[in-house]
Structures are given as C-alpha cells and as structure tokens.
C-alpha cells in the first residue's frame, strides 16, 4: 500500500516527455578525407604549428589535465583541422540535397514526410529513421549533442500558417561529430503517463532510495538530539555519546577552509564543502 501510494504521488516523474522520430540522410566524413586533404593544401603543418603558438602550450592538455608535449598537441590540432575540413566538404553535399528537396514545393505542392526518401532513392542515398527521442537526452542514432538537435523540436506538420509544410524539414544540415545530416520529421509523439508495470523496476529503485534517505535522516536527527542532551546537559564527550548510541565516530585528517583535496571518507566535493562551512562556523 505504501509503495502504491508512493507511485501515485510521483507518477508525474515517470511521464514520458514529448518525443520525436525523424528520417535522415547521413553524410559520413570518412568519405570526404581526400577532398578535405585537398582543401587544406600543403601547408597543414605550418597552420597547425602557428595555431599551437597562438594558443600557447597550456591550452593543450590530455584527459587527465596534463599538458601535452608540443608534438602531441600539434598532432591533435592537425586531426581537428582535417575533421573540420571533412565536415565542411560533407556539408556541401548535404546542402545540395536540401536544395534539390525544396524544388517543386510551394503552398500548392506541399512537402510530405516521404519526400526525403523518394529523393534519396534517385540519388543512391539511404534514408534511416531514428528511434523516438526527447529533447533533453537527444538521439542515440545521431552523433550530435542534444543542443545541436534542439532545432528539430520545432519541426511540425500541422502549423496552419505553413501551407507548404516546409517545417517538416530542418532548414539546414545538422553537424555531428563525424557526420552531417539532412533531417525531416517522421512523427511526433506527445507526452504521456506510463503504467506502473512499465516502469516498475525504476520505481522500486527510487522508492528504496527515498525510503533509505528518510530513515537515514530520522536516524541523524535522533543522534543529533542525543548529542545535544549528552554534551550540553550531561557534560559527556562526543565519543561517549557515540558509544551510548552505538554510533562509530570517524576521525578526519586536518583541513582548512581552503582545503581542496577530499579526505578519503568523502566522494562528494559539495558535501565536503558543506562540512568545511559547518565546522568553521562552530565556536
């Protein structure tokens, strides 16, 4: 009964957000390496070296935050320049496809969701369809960040002012990490509540977590009351109260307000900072 009540009160937390499915044609940058090399010319080494010195050695670090050696930094810059050049070349073909897609469409001849597939077939290109995705999480089928896919959530087929239905298609190619996409709306799935049977495992996990937090908070408040009574009213030491309450105290290494290295007992920087503020506020 308590679990059912928990789900009833939190059902909105398990509501599916608005989701989209889109059709897309993918232009893979790996198919544009030769064109990218040609566009970069023969002075790639000089350009990379110049950029390295403009930014300064400290601007180039590895995943651990360690400054890269000059050769490694320049190699990274060259890789980035090649990737950007390949994306530029791929975008040219994507723009050409978009231009062809717009031909012959106006208010009297509106777009349809099938136009991209029909056009791609005539050009020997493949159209794929994503799984439903929401604005916050983005799509696993597209290697672009949710921020770059934000424009897709303005696509629609039912705008009364859009008689040509041009809003079915993204107005420009979407750039991913290593692909460029021409994208059109397949369908829009409105937000909906989910039955408990669908999200049962997640609700169980959330219920256990919230219940454990509630019990831990109650235990903490009980211990706080015991500390107040024992140390203030009975003049007991902190350790003596801990022993009475069957609580094991933890001795932390010395720290200052400016200490940034987390003690081994802490995994959360935020929690340690709260401890610092609390401790140094004690008289």
Short mmCIF file of C-alpha atoms in Angstrom, two decimals:
data_model
loop_
_atom_site.label_atom_id
_atom_site.label_comp_id
_atom_site.label_asym_id
_atom_site.label_seq_id
_atom_site.Cartn_x
_atom_site.Cartn_y
_atom_site.Cartn_z
CA UNK A 1 0.00 0.00 0.00
CA UNK A 2 2.83 2.39 0.84
CA UNK A 3 4.58 1.58 -2.43
CA UNK A 4 1.39 2.17 -4.44
CA UNK A 5 0.88 5.47 -2.64
CA UNK A 6 4.47 6.44 -3.48
CA UNK A 7 3.88 5.79 -7.19
CA UNK A 8 0.61 7.71 -7.17
CA UNK A 9 2.29 10.77 -5.68
CA UNK A 10 5.30 10.58 -8.03
CA UNK A 11 3.60 9.38 -11.21
CA UNK A 12 4.41 12.64 -12.99
CA UNK A 13 8.13 11.90 -12.50
CA UNK A 14 7.75 8.87 -14.78
CA UNK A 15 5.85 10.67 -17.50
CA UNK A 16 7.33 10.29 -20.97
CA UNK A 17 8.23 13.72 -22.40
CA UNK A 18 7.40 14.84 -25.92
CA UNK A 19 9.39 12.67 -28.31
CA UNK A 20 10.28 12.83 -31.97
CA UNK A 21 11.15 10.36 -34.69
CA UNK A 22 12.99 11.76 -37.66
CA UNK A 23 14.14 10.49 -41.04
CA UNK A 24 17.69 11.34 -42.02
CA UNK A 25 20.31 11.01 -44.71
CA UNK A 26 23.82 10.73 -43.30
CA UNK A 27 26.95 12.14 -44.92
CA UNK A 28 29.91 10.41 -43.25
CA UNK A 29 33.11 12.48 -43.07
CA UNK A 30 35.18 9.34 -43.65
CA UNK A 31 34.02 9.55 -47.28
CA UNK A 32 35.47 13.07 -47.61
CA UNK A 33 39.05 12.55 -46.43
CA UNK A 34 40.61 13.03 -49.86
CA UNK A 35 38.61 16.19 -50.53
CA UNK A 36 39.49 17.52 -47.09
CA UNK A 37 43.21 16.94 -47.67
CA UNK A 38 42.98 18.74 -50.99
CA UNK A 39 41.17 21.74 -49.46
CA UNK A 40 43.75 22.00 -46.68
CA UNK A 41 46.61 22.19 -49.15
CA UNK A 42 50.26 21.51 -48.42
CA UNK A 43 50.75 23.94 -45.54
CA UNK A 44 48.85 21.96 -42.89
CA UNK A 45 51.96 21.58 -40.73
CA UNK A 46 52.59 25.32 -40.76
CA UNK A 47 48.96 26.12 -39.93
CA UNK A 48 48.92 23.67 -37.03
CA UNK A 49 52.23 24.95 -35.66
CA UNK A 50 51.06 28.55 -35.93
CA UNK A 51 47.82 27.78 -34.10
CA UNK A 52 49.75 25.98 -31.36
CA UNK A 53 51.93 29.01 -30.70
CA UNK A 54 48.98 31.41 -30.87
CA UNK A 55 47.05 29.49 -28.19
CA UNK A 56 50.06 28.66 -26.05
CA UNK A 57 51.23 25.25 -24.72
CA UNK A 58 48.95 25.44 -21.67
CA UNK A 59 45.85 25.33 -23.90
CA UNK A 60 46.50 21.71 -24.88
CA UNK A 61 46.04 19.04 -22.20
CA UNK A 62 45.12 15.37 -22.08
CA UNK A 63 42.07 13.89 -20.36
CA UNK A 64 43.92 13.92 -17.03
CA UNK A 65 44.68 17.64 -17.33
CA UNK A 66 48.37 17.12 -18.07
CA UNK A 67 49.91 19.49 -20.62
CA UNK A 68 50.62 17.78 -23.92
CA UNK A 69 54.07 17.66 -25.45
CA UNK A 70 54.42 20.02 -28.46
CA UNK A 71 54.39 17.14 -30.99
CA UNK A 72 51.27 15.61 -29.46
CA UNK A 73 49.50 18.98 -29.33
CA UNK A 74 50.31 19.73 -32.97
CA UNK A 75 49.12 16.24 -33.98
CA UNK A 76 45.80 16.91 -32.21
CA UNK A 77 45.41 20.25 -34.00
CA UNK A 78 46.06 18.64 -37.38
CA UNK A 79 43.47 15.97 -36.65
CA UNK A 80 40.92 18.64 -35.71
CA UNK A 81 41.67 20.65 -38.87
CA UNK A 82 41.21 17.55 -41.03
CA UNK A 83 37.94 16.70 -39.29
CA UNK A 84 36.60 20.23 -39.72
CA UNK A 85 37.59 20.24 -43.39
CA UNK A 86 35.87 16.89 -43.93
CA UNK A 87 32.71 18.18 -42.21
CA UNK A 88 32.80 21.24 -44.48
CA UNK A 89 33.01 19.05 -47.57
CA UNK A 90 30.23 16.77 -46.34
CA UNK A 91 28.05 19.78 -45.61
CA UNK A 92 28.36 20.90 -49.24
CA UNK A 93 26.71 17.67 -50.41
CA UNK A 94 24.11 17.93 -47.67
CA UNK A 95 23.23 21.46 -48.78
CA UNK A 96 22.93 20.25 -52.38
CA UNK A 97 20.49 17.56 -51.27
CA UNK A 98 18.45 20.11 -49.32
CA UNK A 99 18.29 22.38 -52.36
CA UNK A 100 17.04 19.50 -54.50
CA UNK A 101 14.49 18.64 -51.83
CA UNK A 102 12.99 22.12 -51.95
CA UNK A 103 12.48 22.09 -55.72
CA UNK A 104 8.88 21.88 -56.84
CA UNK A 105 7.37 22.59 -53.44
CA UNK A 106 5.18 25.56 -52.60
CA UNK A 107 1.80 26.24 -51.00
CA UNK A 108 0.05 24.35 -53.80
CA UNK A 109 2.57 21.50 -53.73
CA UNK A 110 3.38 20.97 -50.03
CA UNK A 111 6.15 18.81 -48.61
CA UNK A 112 5.41 15.36 -47.23
CA UNK A 113 7.39 13.12 -44.83
CA UNK A 114 8.12 10.75 -47.72
CA UNK A 115 9.85 13.35 -49.92
CA UNK A 116 13.31 12.76 -48.45
CA UNK A 117 13.12 9.03 -49.04
CA UNK A 118 11.92 9.45 -52.63
CA UNK A 119 14.68 11.95 -53.45
CA UNK A 120 17.39 9.91 -51.72
CA UNK A 121 16.42 6.86 -53.75
CA UNK A 122 17.01 8.71 -57.02
CA UNK A 123 20.49 9.69 -55.81
CA UNK A 124 21.50 6.30 -54.43
CA UNK A 125 21.40 7.51 -50.84
CA UNK A 126 19.99 5.67 -47.83
CA UNK A 127 17.33 7.09 -45.54
CA UNK A 128 17.22 5.92 -41.94
CA UNK A 129 14.71 6.54 -39.16
CA UNK A 130 15.68 7.21 -35.55
CA UNK A 131 14.11 5.60 -32.53
CA UNK A 132 11.88 8.04 -30.58
CA UNK A 133 13.97 10.53 -28.58
CA UNK A 134 13.33 13.50 -26.33
CA UNK A 135 14.85 16.98 -26.30
CA UNK A 136 16.86 16.50 -23.12
CA UNK A 137 18.52 13.17 -23.92
CA UNK A 138 18.96 13.51 -27.67
CA UNK A 139 19.13 10.64 -30.13
CA UNK A 140 21.41 7.61 -29.98
CA UNK A 141 21.11 7.32 -33.76
CA UNK A 142 22.64 10.75 -34.43
CA UNK A 143 26.16 11.65 -33.26
CA UNK A 144 25.16 15.23 -32.47
CA UNK A 145 24.68 16.67 -28.99
CA UNK A 146 21.15 17.39 -27.69
CA UNK A 147 21.96 21.12 -28.01
CA UNK A 148 22.58 20.75 -31.76
CA UNK A 149 19.37 18.74 -32.15
CA UNK A 150 17.31 21.42 -30.39
CA UNK A 151 16.14 22.84 -33.74
CA UNK A 152 14.46 19.53 -34.59
CA UNK A 153 11.86 20.07 -31.88
CA UNK A 154 10.43 22.98 -33.85
CA UNK A 155 9.60 20.66 -36.78
CA UNK A 156 5.90 20.04 -37.31
CA UNK A 157 3.36 19.18 -39.99
CA UNK A 158 0.28 20.83 -38.53
CA UNK A 159 1.13 24.54 -38.45
CA UNK A 160 -1.85 26.29 -40.12
CA UNK A 161 0.39 29.14 -41.32
CA UNK A 162 2.81 26.72 -43.01
CA UNK A 163 0.80 25.82 -46.09
CA UNK A 164 3.83 24.44 -47.91
CA UNK A 165 4.61 22.25 -44.87
CA UNK A 166 8.25 23.27 -45.12
CA UNK A 167 8.51 22.90 -41.34
CA UNK A 168 8.65 19.14 -41.88
CA UNK A 169 12.36 19.53 -42.64
CA UNK A 170 15.29 21.10 -40.83
CA UNK A 171 16.17 24.25 -42.82
CA UNK A 172 19.91 23.47 -42.82
CA UNK A 173 22.11 20.40 -42.31
CA UNK A 174 22.80 19.27 -38.75
CA UNK A 175 26.51 18.86 -37.95
CA UNK A 176 27.52 15.95 -35.73
CA UNK A 177 30.94 14.88 -34.50
CA UNK A 178 31.79 12.94 -37.65
CA UNK A 179 28.63 13.12 -39.77
CA UNK A 180 26.39 15.71 -41.38
CA UNK A 181 22.65 15.07 -41.56
CA UNK A 182 19.71 16.16 -43.66
CA UNK A 183 16.71 15.58 -41.42
CA UNK A 184 12.93 15.52 -41.77
CA UNK A 185 10.14 14.80 -39.31
CA UNK A 186 8.69 11.29 -39.32
CA UNK A 187 6.27 11.66 -36.41
CA UNK A 188 5.79 13.43 -33.13
CA UNK A 189 4.83 11.51 -30.01
CA UNK A 190 3.10 13.61 -27.32
CA UNK A 191 3.92 13.32 -23.64
CA UNK A 192 2.12 10.52 -21.82
CA UNK A 193 1.91 8.87 -18.41
CA UNK A 194 3.38 5.38 -18.02
CA UNK A 195 1.74 2.49 -16.23
CA UNK A 196 3.47 1.12 -13.12
CA UNK A 197 4.07 -2.19 -14.90
CA UNK A 198 6.22 -0.40 -17.50
CA UNK A 199 8.45 1.46 -15.03
CA UNK A 200 8.20 -0.96 -12.11
CA UNK A 201 11.94 -1.59 -11.64
CA UNK A 202 12.81 2.10 -11.73
CA UNK A 203 10.02 2.98 -9.27
CA UNK A 204 11.21 0.23 -6.90
CA UNK A 205 14.75 1.62 -7.03
CA UNK A 206 13.56 5.18 -6.44
CA UNK A 207 11.28 4.09 -3.61
CA UNK A 208 14.09 2.23 -1.88
CA UNK A 209 16.45 5.18 -2.27
CA UNK A 210 13.93 7.70 -0.95
CA UNK A 211 12.89 5.43 1.91
CA UNK A 212 16.52 4.82 2.87
CA UNK A 213 17.15 8.57 2.82
CA UNK A 214 14.11 9.13 5.01
CA UNK A 215 15.32 6.54 7.54
CA UNK A 216 18.87 7.92 7.49
CA UNK A 217 17.57 11.44 8.08
CA UNK A 218 15.46 10.22 11.03
CA UNK A 219 18.48 8.41 12.49
CA UNK A 220 20.59 11.54 12.07
CA UNK A 221 18.01 13.72 13.81
CA UNK A 222 17.75 11.20 16.66
CA UNK A 223 21.54 11.19 17.07
CA UNK A 224 21.67 15.00 16.92
CA UNK A 225 19.18 15.14 19.82
CA UNK A 226 21.31 12.66 21.76
CA UNK A 227 24.43 14.80 21.17
CA UNK A 228 22.66 17.90 22.43
CA UNK A 229 21.41 16.12 25.54
CA UNK A 230 24.66 14.30 26.26
CA UNK A 231 27.23 17.03 25.63
CA UNK A 232 25.25 20.10 26.70
CA UNK A 233 23.12 18.76 29.55
CA UNK A 234 25.19 15.84 30.84
CA UNK A 235 28.69 17.13 30.03
CA UNK A 236 29.62 13.95 28.14
CA UNK A 237 32.25 13.83 25.43
CA UNK A 238 31.33 13.33 21.79
CA UNK A 239 32.92 9.85 21.81
CA UNK A 240 30.99 8.90 24.96
CA UNK A 241 27.67 9.80 23.37
CA UNK A 242 28.63 7.87 20.24
CA UNK A 243 29.35 4.80 22.35
CA UNK A 244 25.97 5.09 24.12
CA UNK A 245 24.15 5.44 20.77
CA UNK A 246 26.16 2.64 19.10
CA UNK A 247 27.47 5.10 16.50
CA UNK A 248 31.08 4.87 15.29
CA UNK A 249 32.75 8.30 15.02
CA UNK A 250 35.12 8.97 12.13
CA UNK A 251 38.31 10.97 12.63
CA UNK A 252 39.10 13.17 9.64
CA UNK A 253 42.55 14.46 8.74
CA UNK A 254 43.15 18.14 9.49
CA UNK A 255 41.65 20.54 6.94
CA UNK A 256 41.26 24.25 6.37
CA UNK A 257 38.56 26.27 4.67
CA UNK A 258 40.87 26.40 1.66
CA UNK A 259 41.49 22.64 1.53
CA UNK A 260 40.52 21.25 -1.88
CA UNK A 261 41.79 17.66 -1.59
CA UNK A 262 38.92 15.45 -0.46
CA UNK A 263 39.52 13.29 2.63
CA UNK A 264 39.27 9.55 1.79
CA UNK A 265 35.92 9.40 3.63
CA UNK A 266 34.33 11.78 1.11
CA UNK A 267 33.37 11.15 -2.50
CA UNK A 268 31.40 14.37 -2.93
CA UNK A 269 33.15 17.73 -3.18
CA UNK A 270 29.87 19.52 -2.41
CA UNK A 271 29.34 17.51 0.79
CA UNK A 272 32.91 18.20 1.96
CA UNK A 273 32.49 21.93 1.31
CA UNK A 274 29.33 21.91 3.44
CA UNK A 275 31.29 20.17 6.21
CA UNK A 276 34.01 22.84 6.00
CA UNK A 277 31.48 25.66 6.28
CA UNK A 278 29.71 23.95 9.19
CA UNK A 279 32.88 23.08 11.07
CA UNK A 280 34.41 26.53 10.84
CA UNK A 281 31.17 28.14 11.99
CA UNK A 282 31.38 26.26 15.32
CA UNK A 283 32.52 28.45 18.27
#
